[in-house]
Amino acid sequence: MTDVLSQPGATVRPKSAPRRLSDRAFAVLLILPAFAFIGVIIAWPLVETIRLSFTDARLGGENYVGFENYVDLWNSRRFHSYVWITFYWMFISVLAKMVLGLIGASLLNAAVPGRALFRMLVMPPWVIPIAIGCIGWLWLYNGTFGLLSGVGQRIGIFDGAFPFLAGKTSAFYSAVVTDVWIGTPMVTLFFLAAMQGVNRDLYEAAWVDGAGRWYRFRRITIPQIMPVIVSMSLLSAIWTFNSFDIIFILTQGGPRGATTTLIIDTYKTAIGNFKFGEGAARAVVIVVLLAIFSAIYMFLLGKINKIYGVK
C-alpha cells in the first residue's frame, strides 16, 4: 500500500483547523462591554425614569396617571421660579469661572519668578473634597463667629453680625462664590494648557510688528484657544446646572427657596417626600432643558467660531 504523504504534490491538511474571528466580529466583542455598561448605567435608568414620570409612584405602590405630573409642573409657578433660579445660577457662575479662568491662566502663563509654585497653589480648591470645602465656607459665612462677618464689622461694613446664608440674596450669591471658588481652578488649568500649545512664533511676529499685549491676547490667544473655551464653557455649564452638593451643604435650598435649583427640587420631591413619580417627571424635564440648552449653545458658539475663523 502506497503512502499518500510520500506522493509528489501531496498536501497535509489538519483535521480541525481553528476558525478565526473576522475583524468586524472582533471589534464587536471589544465594544460589547462598553455597550453593556452604557445600557445598565445610563440607558436603563433613563428609560425607567421616563416610565416612572407617567405614574404617581410612592412607597406604597404606583398607578398610571399619564401626563398629570407634567401638567402640574407646567401650571406650577414655584417650579417656574426654580427654572429661572437654575439658569441664573448657571449663567452667573459659569461667566465668573470663564473670566477668572482666563485671567488666571494668562498670569500663570507669564514668565514670572515662582511660576511653578503659583500653579501648585491654584490646585487646592479643586483637589479638596467638595464637602470639606463647603464646610469651610459654612464657617466663613457664619454670622456669629464667621471670619467674613467679623472682618466686616471691624472695618465698618456691617453694624452687627451678618449671617450670609440667612438672607435670600446674600445666600444665593454666597453659594455662587463657593461654586466659583471650587470650579475656577479646573477652568484655569485647561486654559493654561491650551495657551501653552499656541505657537510662540505668532506672538513674536506680532511683537515685532508693534502689537501690544492686549492686542496679542485678543487677536492671537483667544482665537487659538477658542475650541477649548467652547468645550470648557459647555461642560462647566452642564456641571453647574446639575450641581447639588454645594447648595445642599450650604443652604439645602433655602432660605425660602432662594437657592432651590431644579436638582435640589427634584431631590426634595423624590427622596425627601418619597414622591418618585413627580421626581421622575422633574428629572425628565431637566434632561430636556439641558438638551435644548446644549443645542442652542453649540449653535451660537459655532457662529462665534466662524467669526474668529476657528474650524
JSON list of C-alpha atoms in Angstrom, two decimals, residues 152-285:
[
{"chain": "A", "resi": 152, "resn": "GLY", "atom": "CA", "xyz": [-16.95, 93.31, 58.01]},
{"chain": "A", "resi": 153, "resn": "GLN", "atom": "CA", "xyz": [-17.83, 94.53, 61.49]},
{"chain": "A", "resi": 154, "resn": "ARG", "atom": "CA", "xyz": [-14.24, 95.56, 62.22]},
{"chain": "A", "resi": 155, "resn": "ILE", "atom": "CA", "xyz": [-13.93, 97.74, 59.12]},
{"chain": "A", "resi": 156, "resn": "GLY", "atom": "CA", "xyz": [-17.43, 99.17, 59.49]},
{"chain": "A", "resi": 157, "resn": "ILE", "atom": "CA", "xyz": [-19.26, 97.45, 56.62]},
{"chain": "A", "resi": 158, "resn": "PHE", "atom": "CA", "xyz": [-21.71, 95.71, 58.98]},
{"chain": "A", "resi": 159, "resn": "ASP", "atom": "CA", "xyz": [-23.29, 97.22, 62.08]},
{"chain": "A", "resi": 160, "resn": "GLY", "atom": "CA", "xyz": [-23.67, 93.80, 63.67]},
{"chain": "A", "resi": 161, "resn": "ALA", "atom": "CA", "xyz": [-23.46, 90.11, 62.97]},
{"chain": "A", "resi": 162, "resn": "PHE", "atom": "CA", "xyz": [-24.31, 89.41, 59.34]},
{"chain": "A", "resi": 163, "resn": "PRO", "atom": "CA", "xyz": [-25.43, 85.82, 58.60]},
{"chain": "A", "resi": 164, "resn": "PHE", "atom": "CA", "xyz": [-24.70, 85.48, 54.89]},
{"chain": "A", "resi": 165, "resn": "LEU", "atom": "CA", "xyz": [-26.80, 82.34, 54.46]},
{"chain": "A", "resi": 166, "resn": "ALA", "atom": "CA", "xyz": [-29.89, 83.73, 56.21]},
{"chain": "A", "resi": 167, "resn": "GLY", "atom": "CA", "xyz": [-30.92, 86.30, 53.59]},
{"chain": "A", "resi": 168, "resn": "LYS", "atom": "CA", "xyz": [-32.30, 85.32, 50.19]},
{"chain": "A", "resi": 169, "resn": "THR", "atom": "CA", "xyz": [-29.98, 87.48, 48.10]},
{"chain": "A", "resi": 170, "resn": "SER", "atom": "CA", "xyz": [-26.87, 87.01, 50.23]},
{"chain": "A", "resi": 171, "resn": "ALA", "atom": "CA", "xyz": [-27.40, 83.25, 50.41]},
{"chain": "A", "resi": 172, "resn": "PHE", "atom": "CA", "xyz": [-27.71, 82.95, 46.64]},
{"chain": "A", "resi": 173, "resn": "TYR", "atom": "CA", "xyz": [-24.56, 84.92, 45.87]},
{"chain": "A", "resi": 174, "resn": "SER", "atom": "CA", "xyz": [-22.69, 83.21, 48.69]},
{"chain": "A", "resi": 175, "resn": "ALA", "atom": "CA", "xyz": [-23.43, 79.87, 47.01]},
{"chain": "A", "resi": 176, "resn": "VAL", "atom": "CA", "xyz": [-22.25, 81.33, 43.70]},
{"chain": "A", "resi": 177, "resn": "VAL", "atom": "CA", "xyz": [-18.96, 82.46, 45.26]},
{"chain": "A", "resi": 178, "resn": "THR", "atom": "CA", "xyz": [-18.38, 78.99, 46.69]},
{"chain": "A", "resi": 179, "resn": "ASP", "atom": "CA", "xyz": [-19.13, 77.31, 43.37]},
{"chain": "A", "resi": 180, "resn": "VAL", "atom": "CA", "xyz": [-16.79, 79.70, 41.54]},
{"chain": "A", "resi": 181, "resn": "TRP", "atom": "CA", "xyz": [-14.07, 79.07, 44.12]},
{"chain": "A", "resi": 182, "resn": "ILE", "atom": "CA", "xyz": [-14.33, 75.31, 43.56]},
{"chain": "A", "resi": 183, "resn": "GLY", "atom": "CA", "xyz": [-14.68, 75.34, 39.76]},
{"chain": "A", "resi": 184, "resn": "THR", "atom": "CA", "xyz": [-12.25, 78.08, 38.69]},
{"chain": "A", "resi": 185, "resn": "PRO", "atom": "CA", "xyz": [-9.01, 76.07, 39.21]},
{"chain": "A", "resi": 186, "resn": "MET", "atom": "CA", "xyz": [-10.06, 73.41, 36.72]},
{"chain": "A", "resi": 187, "resn": "VAL", "atom": "CA", "xyz": [-11.01, 76.03, 34.12]},
{"chain": "A", "resi": 188, "resn": "THR", "atom": "CA", "xyz": [-7.71, 77.83, 34.73]},
{"chain": "A", "resi": 189, "resn": "LEU", "atom": "CA", "xyz": [-5.64, 74.70, 34.21]},
{"chain": "A", "resi": 190, "resn": "PHE", "atom": "CA", "xyz": [-7.46, 73.80, 30.99]},
{"chain": "A", "resi": 191, "resn": "PHE", "atom": "CA", "xyz": [-6.97, 77.31, 29.62]},
{"chain": "A", "resi": 192, "resn": "LEU", "atom": "CA", "xyz": [-3.33, 77.28, 30.70]},
{"chain": "A", "resi": 193, "resn": "ALA", "atom": "CA", "xyz": [-2.71, 74.01, 28.85]},
{"chain": "A", "resi": 194, "resn": "ALA", "atom": "CA", "xyz": [-4.35, 75.47, 25.74]},
{"chain": "A", "resi": 195, "resn": "MET", "atom": "CA", "xyz": [-2.27, 78.66, 25.93]},
{"chain": "A", "resi": 196, "resn": "GLN", "atom": "CA", "xyz": [0.93, 76.67, 26.19]},
{"chain": "A", "resi": 197, "resn": "GLY", "atom": "CA", "xyz": [0.05, 74.96, 22.93]},
{"chain": "A", "resi": 198, "resn": "VAL", "atom": "CA", "xyz": [-0.15, 78.22, 20.98]},
{"chain": "A", "resi": 199, "resn": "ASN", "atom": "CA", "xyz": [2.71, 78.68, 18.52]},
{"chain": "A", "resi": 200, "resn": "ARG", "atom": "CA", "xyz": [5.18, 81.19, 20.00]},
{"chain": "A", "resi": 201, "resn": "ASP", "atom": "CA", "xyz": [6.13, 82.40, 16.53]},
{"chain": "A", "resi": 202, "resn": "LEU", "atom": "CA", "xyz": [2.75, 84.13, 16.30]},
{"chain": "A", "resi": 203, "resn": "TYR", "atom": "CA", "xyz": [3.47, 86.21, 19.39]},
{"chain": "A", "resi": 204, "resn": "GLU", "atom": "CA", "xyz": [6.98, 87.03, 18.24]},
{"chain": "A", "resi": 205, "resn": "ALA", "atom": "CA", "xyz": [5.77, 88.15, 14.82]},
{"chain": "A", "resi": 206, "resn": "ALA", "atom": "CA", "xyz": [3.05, 90.31, 16.42]},
{"chain": "A", "resi": 207, "resn": "TRP", "atom": "CA", "xyz": [5.59, 91.77, 18.86]},
{"chain": "A", "resi": 208, "resn": "VAL", "atom": "CA", "xyz": [7.95, 92.67, 16.00]},
{"chain": "A", "resi": 209, "resn": "ASP", "atom": "CA", "xyz": [5.04, 94.43, 14.27]},
{"chain": "A", "resi": 210, "resn": "GLY", "atom": "CA", "xyz": [4.49, 96.53, 17.38]},
{"chain": "A", "resi": 211, "resn": "ALA", "atom": "CA", "xyz": [1.36, 94.81, 18.72]},
{"chain": "A", "resi": 212, "resn": "GLY", "atom": "CA", "xyz": [0.67, 95.34, 22.40]},
{"chain": "A", "resi": 213, "resn": "ARG", "atom": "CA", "xyz": [-0.23, 92.72, 25.00]},
{"chain": "A", "resi": 214, "resn": "TRP", "atom": "CA", "xyz": [-3.97, 93.32, 24.81]},
{"chain": "A", "resi": 215, "resn": "TYR", "atom": "CA", "xyz": [-3.92, 93.12, 21.02]},
{"chain": "A", "resi": 216, "resn": "ARG", "atom": "CA", "xyz": [-1.92, 89.88, 21.10]},
{"chain": "A", "resi": 217, "resn": "PHE", "atom": "CA", "xyz": [-4.31, 88.44, 23.68]},
{"chain": "A", "resi": 218, "resn": "ARG", "atom": "CA", "xyz": [-7.39, 89.45, 21.70]},
{"chain": "A", "resi": 219, "resn": "ARG", "atom": "CA", "xyz": [-6.13, 88.56, 18.21]},
{"chain": "A", "resi": 220, "resn": "ILE", "atom": "CA", "xyz": [-3.91, 85.55, 18.90]},
{"chain": "A", "resi": 221, "resn": "THR", "atom": "CA", "xyz": [-4.61, 83.93, 22.25]},
{"chain": "A", "resi": 222, "resn": "ILE", "atom": "CA", "xyz": [-8.42, 83.99, 22.20]},
{"chain": "A", "resi": 223, "resn": "PRO", "atom": "CA", "xyz": [-8.83, 82.68, 18.60]},
{"chain": "A", "resi": 224, "resn": "GLN", "atom": "CA", "xyz": [-6.21, 79.96, 19.17]},
{"chain": "A", "resi": 225, "resn": "ILE", "atom": "CA", "xyz": [-7.81, 78.63, 22.38]},
{"chain": "A", "resi": 226, "resn": "MET", "atom": "CA", "xyz": [-11.42, 79.19, 21.29]},
{"chain": "A", "resi": 227, "resn": "PRO", "atom": "CA", "xyz": [-12.13, 75.43, 20.87]},
{"chain": "A", "resi": 228, "resn": "VAL", "atom": "CA", "xyz": [-11.08, 74.89, 24.49]},
{"chain": "A", "resi": 229, "resn": "ILE", "atom": "CA", "xyz": [-13.19, 77.84, 25.63]},
{"chain": "A", "resi": 230, "resn": "VAL", "atom": "CA", "xyz": [-16.20, 76.40, 23.82]},
{"chain": "A", "resi": 231, "resn": "SER", "atom": "CA", "xyz": [-15.75, 72.91, 25.26]},
{"chain": "A", "resi": 232, "resn": "MET", "atom": "CA", "xyz": [-14.93, 74.10, 28.77]},
{"chain": "A", "resi": 233, "resn": "SER", "atom": "CA", "xyz": [-17.80, 76.55, 28.97]},
{"chain": "A", "resi": 234, "resn": "LEU", "atom": "CA", "xyz": [-20.31, 73.93, 27.84]},
{"chain": "A", "resi": 235, "resn": "LEU", "atom": "CA", "xyz": [-19.01, 71.32, 30.28]},
{"chain": "A", "resi": 236, "resn": "SER", "atom": "CA", "xyz": [-18.92, 73.85, 33.09]},
{"chain": "A", "resi": 237, "resn": "ALA", "atom": "CA", "xyz": [-22.49, 74.92, 32.30]},
{"chain": "A", "resi": 238, "resn": "ILE", "atom": "CA", "xyz": [-23.74, 71.33, 32.47]},
{"chain": "A", "resi": 239, "resn": "TRP", "atom": "CA", "xyz": [-21.84, 70.62, 35.70]},
{"chain": "A", "resi": 240, "resn": "THR", "atom": "CA", "xyz": [-23.09, 73.83, 37.30]},
{"chain": "A", "resi": 241, "resn": "PHE", "atom": "CA", "xyz": [-26.66, 73.17, 36.16]},
{"chain": "A", "resi": 242, "resn": "ASN", "atom": "CA", "xyz": [-26.51, 69.75, 37.84]},
{"chain": "A", "resi": 243, "resn": "SER", "atom": "CA", "xyz": [-24.60, 70.95, 40.90]},
{"chain": "A", "resi": 244, "resn": "PHE", "atom": "CA", "xyz": [-26.13, 69.52, 44.05]},
{"chain": "A", "resi": 245, "resn": "ASP", "atom": "CA", "xyz": [-23.66, 69.15, 46.89]},
{"chain": "A", "resi": 246, "resn": "ILE", "atom": "CA", "xyz": [-22.57, 72.80, 47.11]},
{"chain": "A", "resi": 247, "resn": "ILE", "atom": "CA", "xyz": [-26.07, 74.22, 47.51]},
{"chain": "A", "resi": 248, "resn": "PHE", "atom": "CA", "xyz": [-27.33, 71.36, 49.65]},
{"chain": "A", "resi": 249, "resn": "ILE", "atom": "CA", "xyz": [-24.46, 71.62, 52.14]},
{"chain": "A", "resi": 250, "resn": "LEU", "atom": "CA", "xyz": [-24.64, 75.42, 52.39]},
{"chain": "A", "resi": 251, "resn": "THR", "atom": "CA", "xyz": [-28.37, 76.15, 52.36]},
{"chain": "A", "resi": 252, "resn": "GLN", "atom": "CA", "xyz": [-30.32, 72.98, 51.45]},
{"chain": "A", "resi": 253, "resn": "GLY", "atom": "CA", "xyz": [-32.21, 75.16, 49.00]},
{"chain": "A", "resi": 254, "resn": "GLY", "atom": "CA", "xyz": [-33.17, 77.89, 51.47]},
{"chain": "A", "resi": 255, "resn": "PRO", "atom": "CA", "xyz": [-33.88, 80.41, 52.73]},
{"chain": "A", "resi": 256, "resn": "ARG", "atom": "CA", "xyz": [-37.44, 80.33, 51.38]},
{"chain": "A", "resi": 257, "resn": "GLY", "atom": "CA", "xyz": [-36.36, 78.63, 48.17]},
{"chain": "A", "resi": 258, "resn": "ALA", "atom": "CA", "xyz": [-33.85, 81.32, 47.19]},
{"chain": "A", "resi": 259, "resn": "THR", "atom": "CA", "xyz": [-31.22, 78.71, 46.27]},
{"chain": "A", "resi": 260, "resn": "THR", "atom": "CA", "xyz": [-33.52, 75.89, 45.24]},
{"chain": "A", "resi": 261, "resn": "THR", "atom": "CA", "xyz": [-32.41, 74.79, 41.78]},
{"chain": "A", "resi": 262, "resn": "LEU", "atom": "CA", "xyz": [-34.07, 72.09, 39.72]},
{"chain": "A", "resi": 263, "resn": "ILE", "atom": "CA", "xyz": [-31.70, 69.44, 41.07]},
{"chain": "A", "resi": 264, "resn": "ILE", "atom": "CA", "xyz": [-32.45, 70.41, 44.68]},
{"chain": "A", "resi": 265, "resn": "ASP", "atom": "CA", "xyz": [-36.19, 70.47, 43.97]},
{"chain": "A", "resi": 266, "resn": "THR", "atom": "CA", "xyz": [-36.01, 67.04, 42.32]},
{"chain": "A", "resi": 267, "resn": "TYR", "atom": "CA", "xyz": [-34.13, 65.59, 45.28]},
{"chain": "A", "resi": 268, "resn": "LYS", "atom": "CA", "xyz": [-36.55, 67.02, 47.82]},
{"chain": "A", "resi": 269, "resn": "THR", "atom": "CA", "xyz": [-39.55, 65.76, 45.85]},
{"chain": "A", "resi": 270, "resn": "ALA", "atom": "CA", "xyz": [-38.33, 62.26, 45.06]},
{"chain": "A", "resi": 271, "resn": "ILE", "atom": "CA", "xyz": [-36.13, 61.43, 48.05]},
{"chain": "A", "resi": 272, "resn": "GLY", "atom": "CA", "xyz": [-37.31, 63.84, 50.73]},
{"chain": "A", "resi": 273, "resn": "ASN", "atom": "CA", "xyz": [-41.07, 63.43, 50.18]},
{"chain": "A", "resi": 274, "resn": "PHE", "atom": "CA", "xyz": [-40.97, 59.95, 48.55]},
{"chain": "A", "resi": 275, "resn": "LYS", "atom": "CA", "xyz": [-42.90, 61.20, 45.51]},
{"chain": "A", "resi": 276, "resn": "PHE", "atom": "CA", "xyz": [-40.96, 59.17, 42.98]},
{"chain": "A", "resi": 277, "resn": "GLY", "atom": "CA", "xyz": [-43.30, 59.77, 40.06]},
{"chain": "A", "resi": 278, "resn": "GLU", "atom": "CA", "xyz": [-43.24, 63.55, 40.45]},
{"chain": "A", "resi": 279, "resn": "GLY", "atom": "CA", "xyz": [-39.48, 63.49, 40.99]},
{"chain": "A", "resi": 280, "resn": "ALA", "atom": "CA", "xyz": [-39.02, 61.43, 37.82]},
{"chain": "A", "resi": 281, "resn": "ALA", "atom": "CA", "xyz": [-41.05, 63.97, 35.84]},
{"chain": "A", "resi": 282, "resn": "ARG", "atom": "CA", "xyz": [-38.76, 66.72, 37.13]},
{"chain": "A", "resi": 283, "resn": "ALA", "atom": "CA", "xyz": [-35.70, 64.69, 36.13]},
{"chain": "A", "resi": 284, "resn": "VAL", "atom": "CA", "xyz": [-37.05, 64.24, 32.59]},
{"chain": "A", "resi": 285, "resn": "VAL", "atom": "CA", "xyz": [-37.68, 67.99, 32.34]}
]
